[in-house]
Coordinates of C-alpha atoms in Angstrom, one line a residue:
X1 CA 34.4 122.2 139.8
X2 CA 38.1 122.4 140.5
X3 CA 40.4 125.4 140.7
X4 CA 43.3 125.4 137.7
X5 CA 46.6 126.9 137.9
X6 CA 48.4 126.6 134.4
X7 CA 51.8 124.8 134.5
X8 CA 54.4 126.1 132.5
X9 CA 57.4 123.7 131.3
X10 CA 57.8 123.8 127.9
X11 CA 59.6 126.2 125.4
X12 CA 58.3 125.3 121.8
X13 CA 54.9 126.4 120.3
X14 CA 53.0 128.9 119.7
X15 CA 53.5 132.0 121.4
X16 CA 50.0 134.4 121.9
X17 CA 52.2 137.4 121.7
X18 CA 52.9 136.9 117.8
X19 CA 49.0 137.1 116.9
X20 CA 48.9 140.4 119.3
X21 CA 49.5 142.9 116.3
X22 CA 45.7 141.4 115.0
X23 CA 44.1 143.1 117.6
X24 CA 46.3 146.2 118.0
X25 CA 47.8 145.7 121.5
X26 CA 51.2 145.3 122.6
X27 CA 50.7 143.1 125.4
X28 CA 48.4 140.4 127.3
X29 CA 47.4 141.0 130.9
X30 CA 48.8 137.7 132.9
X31 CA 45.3 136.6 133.5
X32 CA 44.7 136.6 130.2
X33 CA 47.7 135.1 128.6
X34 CA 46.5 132.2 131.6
X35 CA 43.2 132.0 130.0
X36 CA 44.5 132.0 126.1
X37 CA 46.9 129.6 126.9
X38 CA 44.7 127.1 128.9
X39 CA 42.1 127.3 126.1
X40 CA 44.5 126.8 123.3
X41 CA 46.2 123.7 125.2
X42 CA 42.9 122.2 125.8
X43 CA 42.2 122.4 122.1
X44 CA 44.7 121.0 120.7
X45 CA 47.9 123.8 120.1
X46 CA 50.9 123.5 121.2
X47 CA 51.7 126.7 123.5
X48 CA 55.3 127.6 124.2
X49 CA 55.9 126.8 127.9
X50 CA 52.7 124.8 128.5
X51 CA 53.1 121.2 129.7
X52 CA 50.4 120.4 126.9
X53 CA 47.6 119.8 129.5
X54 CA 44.3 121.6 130.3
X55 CA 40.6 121.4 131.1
X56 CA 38.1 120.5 128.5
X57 CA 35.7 123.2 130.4
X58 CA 36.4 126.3 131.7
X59 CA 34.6 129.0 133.5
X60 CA 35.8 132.2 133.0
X61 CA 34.8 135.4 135.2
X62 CA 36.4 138.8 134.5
X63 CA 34.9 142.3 135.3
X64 CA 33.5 144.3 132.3
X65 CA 36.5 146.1 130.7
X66 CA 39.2 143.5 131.4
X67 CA 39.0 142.1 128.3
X68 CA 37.3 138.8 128.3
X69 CA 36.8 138.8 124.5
X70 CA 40.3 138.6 123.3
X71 CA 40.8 135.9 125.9
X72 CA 38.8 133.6 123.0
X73 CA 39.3 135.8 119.9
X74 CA 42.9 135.1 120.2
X75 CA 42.5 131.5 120.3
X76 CA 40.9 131.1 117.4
X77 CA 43.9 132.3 115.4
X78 CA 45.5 129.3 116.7
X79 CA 43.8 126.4 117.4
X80 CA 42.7 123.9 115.0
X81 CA 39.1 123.6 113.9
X82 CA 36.9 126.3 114.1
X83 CA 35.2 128.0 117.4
X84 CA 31.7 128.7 117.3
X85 CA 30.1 131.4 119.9
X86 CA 27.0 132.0 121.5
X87 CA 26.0 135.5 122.4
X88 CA 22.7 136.4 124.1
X89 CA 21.7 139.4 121.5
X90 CA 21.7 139.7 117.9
X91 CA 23.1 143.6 118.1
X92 CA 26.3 141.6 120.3
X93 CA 26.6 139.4 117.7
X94 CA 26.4 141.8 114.9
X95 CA 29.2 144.4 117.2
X96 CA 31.6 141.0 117.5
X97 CA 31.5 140.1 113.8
X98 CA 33.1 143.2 112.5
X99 CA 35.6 142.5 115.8
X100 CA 36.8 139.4 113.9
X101 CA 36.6 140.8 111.2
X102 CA 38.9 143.6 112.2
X103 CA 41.4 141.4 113.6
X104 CA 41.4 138.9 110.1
X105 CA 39.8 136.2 111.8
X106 CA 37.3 134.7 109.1
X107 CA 33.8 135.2 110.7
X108 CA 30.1 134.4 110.1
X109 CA 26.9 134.4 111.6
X110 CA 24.0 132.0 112.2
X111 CA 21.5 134.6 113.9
X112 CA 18.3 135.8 112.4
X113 CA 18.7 137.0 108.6
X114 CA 20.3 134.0 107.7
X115 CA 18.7 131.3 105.7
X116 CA 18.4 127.5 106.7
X117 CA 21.0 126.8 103.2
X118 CA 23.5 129.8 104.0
X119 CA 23.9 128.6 107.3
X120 CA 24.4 125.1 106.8
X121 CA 26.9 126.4 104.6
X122 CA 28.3 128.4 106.8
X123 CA 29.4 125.3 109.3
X124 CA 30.4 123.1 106.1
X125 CA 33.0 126.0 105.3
X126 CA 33.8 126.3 108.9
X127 CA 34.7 122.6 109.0
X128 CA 36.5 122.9 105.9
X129 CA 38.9 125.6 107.1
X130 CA 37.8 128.5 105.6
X131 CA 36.0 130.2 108.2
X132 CA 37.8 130.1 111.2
X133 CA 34.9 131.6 113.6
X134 CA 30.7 131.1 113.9
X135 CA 28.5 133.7 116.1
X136 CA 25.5 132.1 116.9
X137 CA 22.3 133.2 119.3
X138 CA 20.4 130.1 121.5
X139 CA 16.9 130.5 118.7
X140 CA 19.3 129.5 115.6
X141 CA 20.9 126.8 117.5
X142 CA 17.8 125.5 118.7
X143 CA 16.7 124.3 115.0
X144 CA 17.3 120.8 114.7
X145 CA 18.7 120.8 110.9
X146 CA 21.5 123.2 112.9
X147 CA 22.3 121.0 115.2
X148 CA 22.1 118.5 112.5
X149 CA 25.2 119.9 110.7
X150 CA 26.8 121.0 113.6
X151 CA 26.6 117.4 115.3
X152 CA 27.8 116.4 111.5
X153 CA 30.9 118.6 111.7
X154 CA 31.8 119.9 115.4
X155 CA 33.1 122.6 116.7
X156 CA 36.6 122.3 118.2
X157 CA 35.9 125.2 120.9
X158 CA 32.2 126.5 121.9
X159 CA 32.1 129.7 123.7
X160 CA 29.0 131.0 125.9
X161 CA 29.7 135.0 126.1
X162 CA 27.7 136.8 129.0
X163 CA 26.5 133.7 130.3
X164 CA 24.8 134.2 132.6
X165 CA 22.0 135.0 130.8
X166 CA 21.5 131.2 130.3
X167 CA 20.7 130.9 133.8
X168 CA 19.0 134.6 134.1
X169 CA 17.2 134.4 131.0
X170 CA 17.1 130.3 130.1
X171 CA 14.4 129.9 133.2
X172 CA 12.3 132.2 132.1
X173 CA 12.1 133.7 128.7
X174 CA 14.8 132.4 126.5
X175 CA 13.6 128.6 126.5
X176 CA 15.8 127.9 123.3
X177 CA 18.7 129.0 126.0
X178 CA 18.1 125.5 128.0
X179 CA 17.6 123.1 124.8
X180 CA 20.8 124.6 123.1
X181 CA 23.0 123.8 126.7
X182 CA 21.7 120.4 126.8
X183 CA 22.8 120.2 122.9
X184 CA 26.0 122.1 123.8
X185 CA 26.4 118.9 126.4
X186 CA 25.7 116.0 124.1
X187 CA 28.2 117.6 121.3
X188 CA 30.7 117.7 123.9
X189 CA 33.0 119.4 121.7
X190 CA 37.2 119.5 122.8
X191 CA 36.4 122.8 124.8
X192 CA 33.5 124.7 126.4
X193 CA 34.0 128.0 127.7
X194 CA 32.1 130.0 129.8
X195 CA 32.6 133.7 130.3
X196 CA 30.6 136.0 131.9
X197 CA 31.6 139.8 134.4
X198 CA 29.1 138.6 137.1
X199 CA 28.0 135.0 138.8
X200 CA 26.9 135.4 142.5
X201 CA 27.5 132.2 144.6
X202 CA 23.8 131.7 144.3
X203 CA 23.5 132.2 140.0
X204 CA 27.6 130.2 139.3
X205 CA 26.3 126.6 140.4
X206 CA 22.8 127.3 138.3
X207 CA 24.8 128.2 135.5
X208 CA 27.9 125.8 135.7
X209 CA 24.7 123.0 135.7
X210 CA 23.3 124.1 132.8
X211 CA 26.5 124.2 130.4
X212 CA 28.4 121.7 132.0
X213 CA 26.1 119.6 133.4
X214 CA 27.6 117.1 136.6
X215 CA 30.9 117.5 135.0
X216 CA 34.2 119.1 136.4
X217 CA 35.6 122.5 135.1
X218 CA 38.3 124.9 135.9
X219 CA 37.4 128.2 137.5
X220 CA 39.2 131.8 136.9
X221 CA 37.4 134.4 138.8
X222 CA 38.7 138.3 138.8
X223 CA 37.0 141.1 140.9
X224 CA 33.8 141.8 139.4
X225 CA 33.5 145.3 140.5
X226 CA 36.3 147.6 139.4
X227 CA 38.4 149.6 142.0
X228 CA 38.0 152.7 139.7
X229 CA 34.0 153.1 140.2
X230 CA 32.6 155.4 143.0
X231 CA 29.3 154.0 144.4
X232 CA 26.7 155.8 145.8
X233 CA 23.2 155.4 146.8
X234 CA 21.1 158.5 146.7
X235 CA 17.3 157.9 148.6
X236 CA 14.5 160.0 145.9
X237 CA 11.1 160.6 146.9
X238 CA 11.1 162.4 143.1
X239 CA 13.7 160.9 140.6
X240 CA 12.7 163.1 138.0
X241 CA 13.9 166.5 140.0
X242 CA 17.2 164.5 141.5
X243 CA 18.6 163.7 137.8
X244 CA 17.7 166.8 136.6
X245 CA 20.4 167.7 139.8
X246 CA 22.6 165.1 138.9
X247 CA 23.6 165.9 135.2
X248 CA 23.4 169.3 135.3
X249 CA 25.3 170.2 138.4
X250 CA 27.9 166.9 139.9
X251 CA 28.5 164.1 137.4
X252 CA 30.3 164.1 134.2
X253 CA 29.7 162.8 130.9
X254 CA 29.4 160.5 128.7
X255 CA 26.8 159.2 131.1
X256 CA 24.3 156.5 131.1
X257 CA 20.9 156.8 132.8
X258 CA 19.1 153.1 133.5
X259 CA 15.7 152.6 133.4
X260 CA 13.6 150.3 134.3
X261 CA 11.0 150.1 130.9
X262 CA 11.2 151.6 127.8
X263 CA 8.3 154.4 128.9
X264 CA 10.9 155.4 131.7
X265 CA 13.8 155.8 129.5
X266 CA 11.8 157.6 126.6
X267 CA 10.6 160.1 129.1
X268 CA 13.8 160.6 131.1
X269 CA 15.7 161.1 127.8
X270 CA 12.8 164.0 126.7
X271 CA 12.7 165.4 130.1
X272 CA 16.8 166.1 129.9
X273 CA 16.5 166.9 126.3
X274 CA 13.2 169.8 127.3
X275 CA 15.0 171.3 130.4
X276 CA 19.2 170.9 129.4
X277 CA 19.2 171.0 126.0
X278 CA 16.9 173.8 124.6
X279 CA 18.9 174.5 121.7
X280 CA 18.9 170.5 120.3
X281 CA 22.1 170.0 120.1
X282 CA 21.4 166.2 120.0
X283 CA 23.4 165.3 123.1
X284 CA 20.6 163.0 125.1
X285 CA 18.8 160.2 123.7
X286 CA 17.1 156.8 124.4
X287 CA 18.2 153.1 123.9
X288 CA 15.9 150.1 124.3
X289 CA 14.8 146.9 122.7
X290 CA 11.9 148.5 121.1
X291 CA 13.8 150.4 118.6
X292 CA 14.3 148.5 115.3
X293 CA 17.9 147.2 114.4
X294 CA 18.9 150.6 112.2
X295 CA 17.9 152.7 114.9
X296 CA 19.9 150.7 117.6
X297 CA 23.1 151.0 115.3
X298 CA 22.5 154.9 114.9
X299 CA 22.4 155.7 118.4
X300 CA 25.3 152.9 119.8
X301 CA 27.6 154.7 116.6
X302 CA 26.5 157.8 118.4
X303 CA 27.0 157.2 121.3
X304 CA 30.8 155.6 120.8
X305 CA 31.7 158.6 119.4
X306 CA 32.0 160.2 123.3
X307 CA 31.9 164.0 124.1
X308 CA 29.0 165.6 126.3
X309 CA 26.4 162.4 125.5
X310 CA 23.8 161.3 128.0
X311 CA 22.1 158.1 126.8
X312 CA 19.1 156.5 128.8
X313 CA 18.7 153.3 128.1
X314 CA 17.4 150.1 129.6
X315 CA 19.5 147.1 130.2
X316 CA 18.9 146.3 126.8
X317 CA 22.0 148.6 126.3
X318 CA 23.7 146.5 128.9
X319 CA 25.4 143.6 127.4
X320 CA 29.1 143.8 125.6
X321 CA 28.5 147.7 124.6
X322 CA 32.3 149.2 124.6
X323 CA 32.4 152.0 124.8
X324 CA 35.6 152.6 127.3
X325 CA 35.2 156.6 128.3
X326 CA 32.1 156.4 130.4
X327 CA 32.2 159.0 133.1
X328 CA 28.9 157.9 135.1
X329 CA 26.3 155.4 135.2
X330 CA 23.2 156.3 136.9
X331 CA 20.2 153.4 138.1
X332 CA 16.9 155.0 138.4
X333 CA 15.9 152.4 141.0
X334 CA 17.2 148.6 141.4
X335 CA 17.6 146.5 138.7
X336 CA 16.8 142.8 138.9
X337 CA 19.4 141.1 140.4
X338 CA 23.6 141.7 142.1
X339 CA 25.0 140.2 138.2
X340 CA 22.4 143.0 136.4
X341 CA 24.1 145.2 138.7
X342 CA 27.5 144.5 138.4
X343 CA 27.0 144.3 134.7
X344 CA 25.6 147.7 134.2
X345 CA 27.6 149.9 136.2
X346 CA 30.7 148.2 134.6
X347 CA 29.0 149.9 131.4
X348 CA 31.6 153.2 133.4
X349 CA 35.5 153.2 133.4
X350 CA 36.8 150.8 131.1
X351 CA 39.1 152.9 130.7
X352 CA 40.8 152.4 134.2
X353 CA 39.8 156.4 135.5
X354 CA 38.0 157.4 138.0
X355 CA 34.1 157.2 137.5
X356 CA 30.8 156.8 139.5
X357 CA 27.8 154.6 139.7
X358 CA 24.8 156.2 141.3
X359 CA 21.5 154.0 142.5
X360 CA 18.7 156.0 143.0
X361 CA 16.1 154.4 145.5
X362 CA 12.6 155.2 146.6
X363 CA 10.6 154.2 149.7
X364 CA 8.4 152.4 147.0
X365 CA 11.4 150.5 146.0
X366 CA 12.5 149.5 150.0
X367 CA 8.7 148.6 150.6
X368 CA 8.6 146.5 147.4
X369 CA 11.7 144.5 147.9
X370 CA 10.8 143.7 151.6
X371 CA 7.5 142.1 150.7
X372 CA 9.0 140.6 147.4
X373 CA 10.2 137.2 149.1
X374 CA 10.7 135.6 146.0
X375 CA 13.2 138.1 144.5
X376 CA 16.0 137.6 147.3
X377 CA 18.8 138.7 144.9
X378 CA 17.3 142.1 144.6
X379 CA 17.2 142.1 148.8
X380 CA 21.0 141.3 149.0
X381 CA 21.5 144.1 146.4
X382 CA 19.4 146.5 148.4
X383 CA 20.7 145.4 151.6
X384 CA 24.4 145.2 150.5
X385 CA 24.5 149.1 148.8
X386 CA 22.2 150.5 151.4
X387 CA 23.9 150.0 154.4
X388 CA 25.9 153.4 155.4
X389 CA 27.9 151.6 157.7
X390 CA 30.4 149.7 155.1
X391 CA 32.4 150.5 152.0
X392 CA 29.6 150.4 149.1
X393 CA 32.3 148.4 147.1
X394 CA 32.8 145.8 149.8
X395 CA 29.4 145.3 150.4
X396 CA 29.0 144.5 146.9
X397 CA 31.8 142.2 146.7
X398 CA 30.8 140.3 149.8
X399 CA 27.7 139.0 147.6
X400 CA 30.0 137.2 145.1
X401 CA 32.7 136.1 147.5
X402 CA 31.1 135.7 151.1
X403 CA 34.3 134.3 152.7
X404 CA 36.7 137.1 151.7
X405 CA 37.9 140.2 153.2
X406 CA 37.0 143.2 151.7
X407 CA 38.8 146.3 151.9
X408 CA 37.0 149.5 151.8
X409 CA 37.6 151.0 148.6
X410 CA 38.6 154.9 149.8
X411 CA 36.1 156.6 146.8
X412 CA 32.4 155.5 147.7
X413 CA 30.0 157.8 149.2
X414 CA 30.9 155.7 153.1
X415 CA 34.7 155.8 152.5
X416 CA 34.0 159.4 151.6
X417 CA 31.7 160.4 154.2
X418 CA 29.6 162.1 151.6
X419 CA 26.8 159.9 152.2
X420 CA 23.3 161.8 151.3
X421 CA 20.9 160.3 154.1
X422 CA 17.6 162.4 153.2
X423 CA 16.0 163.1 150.3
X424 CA 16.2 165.8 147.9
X425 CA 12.8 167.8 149.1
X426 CA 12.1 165.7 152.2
X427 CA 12.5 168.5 155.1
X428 CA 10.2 171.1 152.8
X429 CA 7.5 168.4 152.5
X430 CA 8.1 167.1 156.3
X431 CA 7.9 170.5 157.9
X432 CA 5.0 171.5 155.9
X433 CA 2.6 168.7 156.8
X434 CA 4.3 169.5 160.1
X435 CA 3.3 172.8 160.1
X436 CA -0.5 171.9 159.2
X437 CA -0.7 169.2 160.8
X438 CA -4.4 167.4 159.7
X439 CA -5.5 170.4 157.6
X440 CA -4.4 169.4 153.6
X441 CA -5.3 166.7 151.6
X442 CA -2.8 165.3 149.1
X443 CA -3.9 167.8 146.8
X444 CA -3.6 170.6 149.0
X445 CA -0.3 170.0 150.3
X446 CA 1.2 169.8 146.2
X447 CA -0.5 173.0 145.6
X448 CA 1.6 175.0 148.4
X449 CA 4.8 173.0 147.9
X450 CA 4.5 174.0 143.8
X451 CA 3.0 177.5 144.7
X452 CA -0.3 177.3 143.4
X453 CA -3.0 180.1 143.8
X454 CA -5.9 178.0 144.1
X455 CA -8.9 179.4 145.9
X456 CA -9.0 175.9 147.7
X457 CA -6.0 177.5 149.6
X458 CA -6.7 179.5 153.0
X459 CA -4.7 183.0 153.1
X460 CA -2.5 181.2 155.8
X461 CA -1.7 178.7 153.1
X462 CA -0.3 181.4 150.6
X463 CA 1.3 183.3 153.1
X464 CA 3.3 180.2 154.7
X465 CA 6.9 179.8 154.4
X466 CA 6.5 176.6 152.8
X467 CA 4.3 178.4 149.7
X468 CA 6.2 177.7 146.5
X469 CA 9.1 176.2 148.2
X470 CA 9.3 173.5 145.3
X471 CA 8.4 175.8 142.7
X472 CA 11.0 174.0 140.2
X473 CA 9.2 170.7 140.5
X474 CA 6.7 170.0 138.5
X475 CA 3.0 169.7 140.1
X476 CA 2.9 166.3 139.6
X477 CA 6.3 165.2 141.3
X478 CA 4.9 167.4 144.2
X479 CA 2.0 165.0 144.3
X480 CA 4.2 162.0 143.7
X481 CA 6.3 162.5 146.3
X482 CA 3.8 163.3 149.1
X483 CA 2.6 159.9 147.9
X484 CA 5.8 157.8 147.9
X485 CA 5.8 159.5 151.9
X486 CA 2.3 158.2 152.8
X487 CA 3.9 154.8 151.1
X488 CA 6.6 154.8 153.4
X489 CA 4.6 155.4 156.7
X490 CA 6.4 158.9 157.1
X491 CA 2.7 160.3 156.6
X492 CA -0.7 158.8 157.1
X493 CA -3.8 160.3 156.1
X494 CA -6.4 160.7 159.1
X495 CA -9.4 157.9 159.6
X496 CA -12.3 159.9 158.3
X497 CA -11.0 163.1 156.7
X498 CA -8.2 161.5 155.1
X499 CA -6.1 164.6 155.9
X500 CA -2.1 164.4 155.8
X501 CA -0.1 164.3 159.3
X502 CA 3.1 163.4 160.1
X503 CA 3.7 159.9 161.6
X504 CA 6.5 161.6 164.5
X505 CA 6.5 165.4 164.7
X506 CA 9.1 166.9 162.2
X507 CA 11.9 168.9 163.4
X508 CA 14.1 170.7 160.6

């Protein structure tokens, strides 16, 4: 790996700025006229004020909303030969063809729907001239009669979008991911860029390995985590009752609500949609993998649109979505990994306001990722936004750039001192096993926090303080959430009557 600054000296050339009007934009960023130019160089153009030297690889990490994708788009106005790019998702692929196509840049695509003859076609014309642009996922490139034809007639530039997915997602379920880099390698075309928002020091060298291999490459890294996002990290011993709270009363919309499987994102959407939106005005719905391709398009249209739109999805809705006037992006619990994070939450404020990223944790999640030694990414991302001590932002950062000085960001919930230290709930359920210390069982101790007339309950029960106390939440989050204590080691359940009690006595 080495570091590349570009060197200007020339005068003649191509200029970037005179292909601007394709994309409707006045103007480049500096960092990406940097990355345009090096690209272009590298490929072959002659750049006005270039010395006419650049890298043949390139690693390229921007946050999500700086605009990485016109920082190869633009290029392929200009350089000869045609660039062919490799997107993780067929629905990314199908969002960037109608961006080239937009802009005039000649475009096809290799993904599924394609027959074997229309996409050897499709390179033939694409060496010919006449297509100036192929989208590709890893499964098509993985057929040999594609790499056939493409090994036939190269590509001048190759582009790997989000990728580090090849890393993520080549290891363990996206085989054709590792067999297309090693292609990718042997074509050795004139230029190999990588972009991605996210590489943590730990995930860059396992993905610089697999697309470059051994071999050297210049490095452009940009603060993954925009200035403009608010963190915060809420502990929930019921999710279900906080994003209820959430929506309805502190953050604004358009919002996004991660979840963790499809099951969670179905019933989060239908839970909003039951108690906020009685008269069906449409405004929440549900986004994952498992909804066929016309039903993906419907609710990403939908969803572009803006206005008063919740939308929970799972990360499937995570990757290359633009959709720039995000108010908030709420986690209901940890994703995977820092880059998943950072990803994600970058879903909020591309346009450049003010917005927040929420985590919600549980006891269940802290207990998991302690005894989970293997997934020590989603430890540093625990241990980084958890601590109440130091800028949320800065804690982040200091996973992708150790060695640097962060300074606090002035928004999070720690610059803020608005830091939520207790669970929504906690006190009422505390006190009351307080309170009857070794008298309820689990069920028992639901049925007073919910307000339950059961005949199971003494007259003391029904007449305590504590009787109905959480009489919004539903009878099962009551239970739940005595549970998640018990998890914790807040409560424990006596030896032989497996009655509840406090682990320290509970002062209010």
């Amino acid at each position: 790996m080495s570091d590349y600054t570009f060197n200007n000296s020339r005068n003649d050339g191509e200029n970037p700025d005179d292909y601007l009007k394709h994309f409707g934009l006045n103007s480049l960023f500096p960092y990406q006229r940097s990355i345009i130019e090096e690209i272009c160089v590298a490929c072959g153009a002659t750049i006005a004020g270039t010395d006419g030297e650049a890298p043949s690889r390139g690693l390229i990490l921007l946050p999500t909303g700086a605009g990485k994708s016109i920082c190869y788009m633009l290029p392929a106005l200009i350089i000869p030969g045609y660039s062919l790019i490799i997107y993780p998702l067929n629905a990314l692929i199908s969002d960037q063809l109608g961006r080239f196509k937009s802009a005039g840049i000649s475009a096809l695509s290799l993904a599924g729907g394609t027959g074997k003859r229309e996409k050897t076609e499709a390179v033939a014309s694409a060496s010919a001239g006449s297509v100036r642009v192929l989208l590709a996922n890893p499964e098509s490139l993985a057929n040999p009669d594609i790499q056939q034809t493409l090994t036939r007639y190269p590509p001048r530039h190759v582009v790997f979008d989000e990728a580090h997915t090849s890393a993520e997602w080549g290891l363990t379920f996206r085989p054709s991911y590792l067999r297309v880099c090693e292609f990718i390698r042997e074509l050795d075309p004139v230029r190999t860029s990588a972009f991605t928002a996210t590489a943590s020091p730990e995930l860059l060298p396992r993905m610089a390995d697999l697309i470059f291999g051994n071999k050297a490459y210049s490095l452009y890294s940009k603060s993954p985590a925009k200035e403009n996002i608010s963190f915060s990290a809420i502990p929930s011993i019921c999710p279900e009752a906080d994003i209820l709270r959430l929506v309805n009363s502190t953050l604004e919309s358009p919002m996004i609500i991660f979840c963790r499987r499809r099951s969670d994102a179905e019933n989060t959407a239908r839970l909003l949609s039951c108690r906020l939106d009685e008269s069906g005005s449409g405004r929440i719905r549900f986004y994952h993998a498992g909804l066929s391709k016309d039903e993906k398009q419907k609710v990403e249209s939908w969803f572009m649109g803006g206005g008063d739109l919740i939308l929970c999805a799972t990360c499937a809705f995570g990757l290359g979505v633009d959709c720039p006037g995000v108010r908030s992006v709420v986690h209901l619990g940890p994703p995977s990994s820092v880059e998943a994070y950072v990803q994600e939450t970058g879903r909020a404020g591309r346009d450049g306001k003010y917005c927040r990223a929420i985590l919600l944790f549980s006891p269940e999640d802290l207990y998991i990722s302690r005894d989970a030694v293997s997934e020590k990414r989603s430890q540093d991302l625990l241990s980084s936004l958890l601590c109440n001590t130091r800028c949320r932002r800065a804690s982040l950062m200091s996973l992708f750039a150790p060695d640097e000085h962060h300074i606090p960001c002035g928004i999070c919930d720690v610059c803020t001192g608005t830091i939520q230290s207790m669970p929504q709930g906690f006190p009422a359920i505390m006190g009351m096993i307080d309170r009857y210390r070794g008298m309820l069982r689990l069920k028992d101790a639901a049925e007073i926090l919910k307000g339950y007339y059961r005949s199971s309950l003494s007259d003391t029960g029904t007449r305590s303080r504590f009787f109905g106390i959480l009489k919004d939440w539903d009878y099962n989050w009551c239970q739940e959430a005595v549970a998640k204590l018990l998890l914790s080691g807040s409560l424990y359940r006596t030896r032989f009557s497996r009655r509840l009690s406090p682990k320290v006595p509970w002062r209010d």
